[in-house]
N, CA, C and O atoms as CSV, one atom per row, in Angstrom:
chain,resi,resn,atom,element,x,y,z
A,1,MET,N,N,-27.848,-33.701,48.927
A,1,MET,CA,C,-28.451,-34.361,46.611
A,1,MET,C,C,-28.808,-33.081,45.857
A,1,MET,O,O,-28.415,-33.067,44.691
A,2,GLU,N,N,-29.476,-31.995,46.285
A,2,GLU,CA,C,-30.309,-31.510,45.565
A,2,GLU,C,C,-29.022,-30.610,44.324
A,2,GLU,O,O,-28.925,-30.298,43.137
A,3,MET,N,N,-27.881,-30.487,46.259
A,3,MET,CA,C,-27.445,-29.424,45.715
A,3,MET,C,C,-26.008,-29.494,44.832
A,3,MET,O,O,-25.147,-28.639,44.625
A,4,ILE,N,N,-26.151,-31.028,44.369
A,4,ILE,CA,C,-24.535,-31.564,43.209
A,4,ILE,C,C,-25.266,-31.870,42.799
A,4,ILE,O,O,-24.763,-32.772,42.129
A,5,TYR,N,N,-26.642,-31.888,42.505
A,5,TYR,CA,C,-27.581,-31.764,41.566
A,5,TYR,C,C,-28.137,-30.383,40.804
A,5,TYR,O,O,-28.771,-30.178,39.769
A,6,LEU,N,N,-27.572,-29.548,41.850
A,6,LEU,CA,C,-28.518,-28.170,41.004
A,6,LEU,C,C,-26.663,-27.889,40.046
A,6,LEU,O,O,-26.402,-27.919,38.844
A,7,LEU,N,N,-25.873,-27.674,41.106
A,7,LEU,CA,C,-23.935,-27.381,40.817
A,7,LEU,C,C,-24.458,-28.383,40.282
A,7,LEU,O,O,-25.526,-28.617,40.848
A,8,GLN,N,N,-24.132,-29.491,39.030
A,8,GLN,CA,C,-23.838,-30.238,37.839
A,8,GLN,C,C,-24.754,-28.603,36.965
A,8,GLN,O,O,-24.383,-27.508,36.544
A,9,GLU,N,N,-25.800,-29.209,37.057
A,9,GLU,CA,C,-27.292,-28.844,36.269
A,9,GLU,C,C,-26.450,-27.688,35.439
A,9,GLU,O,O,-26.431,-27.443,34.233
A,10,VAL,N,N,-25.672,-26.992,36.693
A,10,VAL,CA,C,-25.194,-25.215,36.336
A,10,VAL,C,C,-23.866,-25.170,35.359
A,10,VAL,O,O,-23.488,-24.369,34.504
A,11,LEU,N,N,-23.423,-26.201,35.797
A,11,LEU,CA,C,-21.809,-26.964,34.940
A,11,LEU,C,C,-22.254,-27.055,33.217
A,11,LEU,O,O,-21.518,-26.478,32.416
A,12,GLU,N,N,-23.216,-27.642,32.824
A,12,GLU,CA,C,-24.410,-28.800,31.719
A,12,GLU,C,C,-24.378,-27.010,31.169
A,12,GLU,O,O,-23.757,-26.496,30.239
A,13,ILE,N,N,-25.237,-26.456,32.094
A,13,ILE,CA,C,-25.730,-24.975,31.167
A,13,ILE,C,C,-24.543,-24.127,30.203
A,13,ILE,O,O,-24.469,-23.982,28.982
A,14,ARG,N,N,-23.538,-23.575,31.489
A,14,ARG,CA,C,-22.932,-22.719,31.638
A,14,ARG,C,C,-21.095,-22.982,31.411
A,14,ARG,O,O,-20.135,-22.241,31.623
A,15,TRP,N,N,-21.168,-23.889,31.077
A,15,TRP,CA,C,-19.644,-24.687,31.552
A,15,TRP,C,C,-19.126,-23.587,29.335
A,15,TRP,O,O,-18.357,-24.369,28.775
A,16,PRO,N,N,-19.332,-22.557,28.559
A,16,PRO,CA,C,-18.076,-21.943,28.090
A,16,PRO,C,C,-17.854,-20.350,28.442
A,16,PRO,O,O,-17.099,-19.537,27.909
A,17,ILE,N,N,-18.885,-20.178,29.649
A,17,ILE,CA,C,-18.801,-19.020,29.571
A,17,ILE,C,C,-17.327,-19.177,30.812
A,17,ILE,O,O,-16.296,-18.510,30.733
A,18,LEU,N,N,-17.531,-19.884,31.529
A,18,LEU,CA,C,-16.884,-20.679,32.647
A,18,LEU,C,C,-15.605,-21.159,32.792
A,18,LEU,O,O,-14.963,-21.379,33.819
A,19,LEU,N,N,-15.226,-21.335,31.271
A,19,LEU,CA,C,-14.141,-21.796,30.366
A,19,LEU,C,C,-13.278,-20.610,30.794
A,19,LEU,O,O,-12.277,-20.456,31.493
A,20,PHE,N,N,-14.229,-19.715,29.960
A,20,PHE,CA,C,-13.536,-18.728,28.981
A,20,PHE,C,C,-12.776,-17.722,30.045
A,20,PHE,O,O,-11.679,-17.193,29.867
A,21,GLU,N,N,-13.771,-17.572,31.376
A,21,GLU,CA,C,-13.290,-16.562,32.596
A,21,GLU,C,C,-12.241,-17.545,33.575
A,21,GLU,O,O,-11.576,-16.932,34.409
A,22,LEU,N,N,-12.056,-19.240,33.484
A,22,LEU,CA,C,-11.843,-19.841,34.164
A,22,LEU,C,C,-10.116,-19.619,33.406
A,22,LEU,O,O,-9.229,-20.135,34.087
A,23,ILE,N,N,-9.690,-18.977,32.222
A,23,ILE,CA,C,-8.669,-19.248,31.555
A,23,ILE,C,C,-8.774,-17.939,31.218
A,23,ILE,O,O,-8.512,-17.734,30.033
A,24,PHE,N,N,-9.213,-16.506,32.172
A,24,PHE,CA,C,-8.410,-15.016,32.702
A,24,PHE,C,C,-8.229,-15.620,34.205
A,24,PHE,O,O,-7.104,-15.544,34.700
A,25,LEU,N,N,-9.271,-16.208,34.943
A,25,LEU,CA,C,-8.309,-16.099,35.853
A,25,LEU,C,C,-7.624,-17.251,36.261
A,25,LEU,O,O,-7.885,-17.581,37.418
A,26,PHE,N,N,-6.475,-18.277,35.400
A,26,PHE,CA,C,-5.332,-18.285,35.645
A,26,PHE,C,C,-4.709,-17.400,34.646
A,26,PHE,O,O,-3.500,-17.330,34.866
A,27,GLY,N,N,-4.954,-16.929,33.966
A,27,GLY,CA,C,-3.879,-16.145,33.339
A,27,GLY,C,C,-3.410,-15.057,34.709
A,27,GLY,O,O,-2.246,-14.979,35.101
A,28,GLY,N,N,-4.661,-14.203,35.364
A,28,GLY,CA,C,-3.684,-13.334,36.109
A,28,GLY,C,C,-3.402,-14.074,37.407
A,28,GLY,O,O,-3.476,-13.468,38.475
A,29,ILE,N,N,-3.125,-15.184,37.361
A,29,ILE,CA,C,-2.533,-15.746,39.065
A,29,ILE,C,C,-1.142,-15.953,38.065
A,29,ILE,O,O,-0.081,-15.745,38.654
A,30,MET,N,N,-1.038,-16.348,36.588
A,30,MET,CA,C,0.200,-16.418,36.090
A,30,MET,C,C,1.452,-14.677,36.284
A,30,MET,O,O,2.658,-14.439,36.347
A,31,LEU,N,N,-0.021,-13.812,36.307
A,31,LEU,CA,C,0.884,-12.538,35.950
A,31,LEU,C,C,1.131,-12.432,37.321
A,31,LEU,O,O,1.772,-11.382,37.305
A,32,VAL,N,N,1.076,-12.824,38.711
A,32,VAL,CA,C,1.179,-12.401,40.052
A,32,VAL,C,C,2.211,-12.945,39.839
A,32,VAL,O,O,3.273,-12.325,39.892
A,33,VAL,N,N,2.129,-14.387,39.513
A,33,VAL,CA,C,3.652,-15.191,39.868
A,33,VAL,C,C,5.105,-14.568,39.062
A,33,VAL,O,O,6.168,-14.286,39.614
A,34,THR,N,N,4.811,-14.472,37.766
A,34,THR,CA,C,6.162,-13.637,37.461
A,34,THR,C,C,6.146,-12.181,37.181
A,34,THR,O,O,6.866,-11.642,36.340
A,35,GLY,N,N,5.144,-11.477,38.056
A,35,GLY,CA,C,5.911,-10.025,38.689
A,35,GLY,C,C,6.801,-10.858,40.254
A,35,GLY,O,O,7.749,-10.232,40.729
A,36,THR,N,N,6.448,-12.043,40.827
A,36,THR,CA,C,6.941,-11.863,42.258
A,36,THR,C,C,8.618,-12.645,41.511
A,36,THR,O,O,9.385,-13.165,42.322
A,37,LYS,N,N,8.904,-12.640,40.400
A,37,LYS,CA,C,9.825,-13.334,40.490
A,37,LYS,C,C,10.899,-12.886,39.360
A,37,LYS,O,O,11.959,-13.444,39.078
A,38,VAL,N,N,10.487,-12.051,38.954
A,38,VAL,CA,C,10.835,-10.765,37.914
A,38,VAL,C,C,11.234,-9.671,38.540
A,38,VAL,O,O,11.914,-8.777,38.035
A,39,ARG,N,N,10.675,-9.730,40.053
A,39,ARG,CA,C,11.288,-8.213,41.461
A,39,ARG,C,C,12.199,-8.157,41.239
A,39,ARG,O,O,12.486,-7.037,40.818
A,40,LYS,N,N,13.180,-8.980,41.282
A,40,LYS,CA,C,14.806,-8.241,41.323
A,40,LYS,C,C,15.796,-8.112,40.367
A,40,LYS,O,O,16.996,-7.842,40.318
A,41,GLN,N,N,14.534,-8.505,39.332
A,41,GLN,CA,C,15.838,-7.428,37.406
A,41,GLN,C,C,14.858,-5.987,37.317
A,41,GLN,O,O,15.469,-4.931,37.150
A,42,SER,N,N,13.487,-5.948,37.418
A,42,SER,CA,C,13.180,-4.627,37.668
A,42,SER,C,C,12.038,-4.761,38.098
A,42,SER,O,O,11.198,-5.507,37.595
A,43,LYS,N,N,11.787,-3.682,39.593
A,43,LYS,CA,C,10.824,-2.995,40.364
A,43,LYS,C,C,9.552,-2.685,39.844
A,43,LYS,O,O,8.451,-2.960,40.323
A,44,SER,N,N,9.906,-1.918,38.527
A,44,SER,CA,C,8.621,-1.222,38.123
A,44,SER,C,C,7.734,-2.278,37.296
A,44,SER,O,O,6.567,-2.062,36.971
A,45,THR,N,N,8.778,-3.984,36.866
A,45,THR,CA,C,8.071,-4.366,35.703
A,45,THR,C,C,6.739,-5.115,36.950
A,45,THR,O,O,5.508,-5.109,36.961
A,46,ALA,N,N,7.655,-5.605,37.737
A,46,ALA,CA,C,6.982,-6.618,37.996
A,46,ALA,C,C,5.469,-6.264,39.494
A,46,ALA,O,O,4.563,-6.890,40.043
A,47,LEU,N,N,6.183,-4.662,39.522
A,47,LEU,CA,C,3.753,-4.122,40.657
A,47,LEU,C,C,3.530,-3.650,39.188
A,47,LEU,O,O,2.490,-3.001,39.299
A,48,MET,N,N,3.978,-3.585,37.592
A,48,MET,CA,C,2.941,-3.410,37.409
A,48,MET,C,C,2.417,-4.869,36.648
A,48,MET,O,O,1.255,-4.727,36.265
A,49,SER,N,N,2.885,-6.016,36.382
A,49,SER,CA,C,2.377,-7.548,36.600
A,49,SER,C,C,1.813,-7.887,37.936
A,49,SER,O,O,0.647,-8.228,37.738
A,50,ILE,N,N,2.050,-7.942,38.991
A,50,ILE,CA,C,1.231,-8.064,40.180
A,50,ILE,C,C,0.169,-7.504,41.120
A,50,ILE,O,O,-0.544,-7.787,42.083
A,51,ILE,N,N,0.628,-6.140,39.905
A,51,ILE,CA,C,-0.994,-5.513,40.050
A,51,ILE,C,C,-1.672,-5.559,39.239
A,51,ILE,O,O,-2.827,-5.244,39.526
A,52,LEU,N,N,-1.477,-5.839,38.224
A,52,LEU,CA,C,-2.658,-6.101,36.586
A,52,LEU,C,C,-3.143,-7.404,37.114
A,52,LEU,O,O,-4.299,-7.424,37.537
A,53,GLY,N,N,-2.666,-8.139,37.142
A,53,GLY,CA,C,-2.897,-10.036,37.852
A,53,GLY,C,C,-3.952,-9.808,38.859
A,53,GLY,O,O,-4.978,-10.478,38.743
A,54,VAL,N,N,-3.855,-8.951,39.846
A,54,VAL,CA,C,-4.527,-8.907,40.446
A,54,VAL,C,C,-5.270,-8.929,40.684
A,54,VAL,O,O,-5.987,-9.688,41.336
A,55,ILE,N,N,-5.433,-7.059,39.658
A,55,ILE,CA,C,-7.623,-7.056,39.104
A,55,ILE,C,C,-7.704,-7.967,37.949
A,55,ILE,O,O,-8.780,-7.875,37.357
A,56,ILE,N,N,-6.867,-8.826,37.457
A,56,ILE,CA,C,-7.739,-9.589,36.320
A,56,ILE,C,C,-8.430,-11.244,37.108
A,56,ILE,O,O,-9.364,-11.978,36.785
A,57,ILE,N,N,-7.322,-11.288,38.338
A,57,ILE,CA,C,-7.748,-12.130,39.239
A,57,ILE,C,C,-9.045,-11.813,39.865
A,57,ILE,O,O,-9.835,-12.691,39.517
A,58,LEU,N,N,-9.626,-10.936,40.645
A,58,LEU,CA,C,-10.329,-9.892,41.221
A,58,LEU,C,C,-11.835,-9.907,40.277
A,58,LEU,O,O,-12.977,-10.095,40.699
A,59,ILE,N,N,-11.450,-9.684,39.095
A,59,ILE,CA,C,-13.168,-9.028,38.063
A,59,ILE,C,C,-13.064,-10.974,37.213
A,59,ILE,O,O,-14.131,-11.294,36.689
A,60,SER,N,N,-12.370,-11.639,37.156
A,60,SER,CA,C,-12.507,-13.340,36.632
A,60,SER,C,C,-12.950,-13.731,38.327
A,60,SER,O,O,-13.652,-14.741,38.271
A,61,LEU,N,N,-12.839,-13.439,39.263
A,61,LEU,CA,C,-13.318,-14.421,40.645
A,61,LEU,C,C,-14.887,-13.341,40.235
A,61,LEU,O,O,-15.793,-13.852,39.576
A,62,TYR,N,N,-14.972,-12.127,40.643
A,62,TYR,CA,C,-16.318,-11.628,39.739
A,62,TYR,C,C,-17.344,-12.188,38.912
A,62,TYR,O,O,-18.569,-12.117,39.014
A,63,LEU,N,N,-17.014,-12.444,38.534
A,63,LEU,CA,C,-17.377,-12.982,37.034
A,63,LEU,C,C,-18.242,-13.971,37.559
A,63,LEU,O,O,-19.359,-13.738,38.022
A,64,LEU,N,N,-17.742,-14.996,37.483
A,64,LEU,CA,C,-17.417,-16.147,38.431
A,64,LEU,C,C,-18.511,-16.977,38.520
A,64,LEU,O,O,-19.186,-17.967,38.235
A,65,LEU,N,N,-18.175,-15.600,39.293
A,65,LEU,CA,C,-19.437,-15.394,40.313
A,65,LEU,C,C,-20.622,-15.625,40.371
A,65,LEU,O,O,-21.429,-16.266,41.045
A,66,TRP,N,N,-20.556,-14.748,39.235
A,66,TRP,CA,C,-21.796,-14.267,38.775
A,66,TRP,C,C,-22.838,-14.727,37.838
A,66,TRP,O,O,-24.029,-14.418,37.824
A,67,ALA,N,N,-21.980,-15.769,36.812
A,67,ALA,CA,C,-22.506,-16.451,35.736
A,67,ALA,C,C,-22.887,-17.557,36.703
A,67,ALA,O,O,-24.092,-17.782,36.589
A,68,VAL,N,N,-22.283,-18.366,37.656
A,68,VAL,CA,C,-22.809,-20.054,38.232
A,68,VAL,C,C,-24.072,-18.897,39.054
A,68,VAL,O,O,-25.101,-19.550,38.884
A,69,MET,N,N,-24.427,-17.816,39.682
A,69,MET,CA,C,-26.460,-17.537,40.103
A,69,MET,C,C,-26.418,-16.539,39.956
A,69,MET,O,O,-26.088,-15.736,40.829
A,70,PHE,N,N,-26.800,-16.200,38.577
A,70,PHE,CA,C,-27.436,-15.788,37.654
A,70,PHE,C,C,-27.289,-16.070,36.338
A,70,PHE,O,O,-28.207,-15.944,35.527
A,71,GLY,N,N,-26.384,-16.378,36.115
A,71,GLY,CA,C,-25.831,-16.718,34.360
A,71,GLY,C,C,-25.788,-16.076,33.488
A,71,GLY,O,O,-25.069,-15.146,33.852
A,72,TYR,N,N,-26.328,-15.755,31.666
A,72,TYR,CA,C,-24.743,-14.637,31.589
A,72,TYR,C,C,-26.227,-13.528,31.468
A,72,TYR,O,O,-25.824,-12.780,30.577
A,73,ASN,N,N,-26.931,-13.272,31.648
A,73,ASN,CA,C,-27.971,-12.521,31.736
A,73,ASN,C,C,-28.155,-11.951,32.813
A,73,ASN,O,O,-29.299,-11.532,32.989
A,74,GLY,N,N,-27.331,-11.764,33.708
A,74,GLY,CA,C,-28.015,-11.754,34.905
A,74,GLY,C,C,-27.719,-10.343,35.443
A,74,GLY,O,O,-28.186,-9.984,36.523
């Protein structure tokens, strides 16, 4: 029960930065999906899109974890 209360408190305080990072996470996922669909037309564009998407996803996940655990000034 304490874990749910703690998670709720974290979300109430830090929701703007979490929302911003979730938008970047969604953008990275969209880049990966687009890269896999474009693969038949242009291999270089698909590869660049997939690599950029994976990099954005990894950075977003790291920043989300950092923001939830340590806050803005961590």
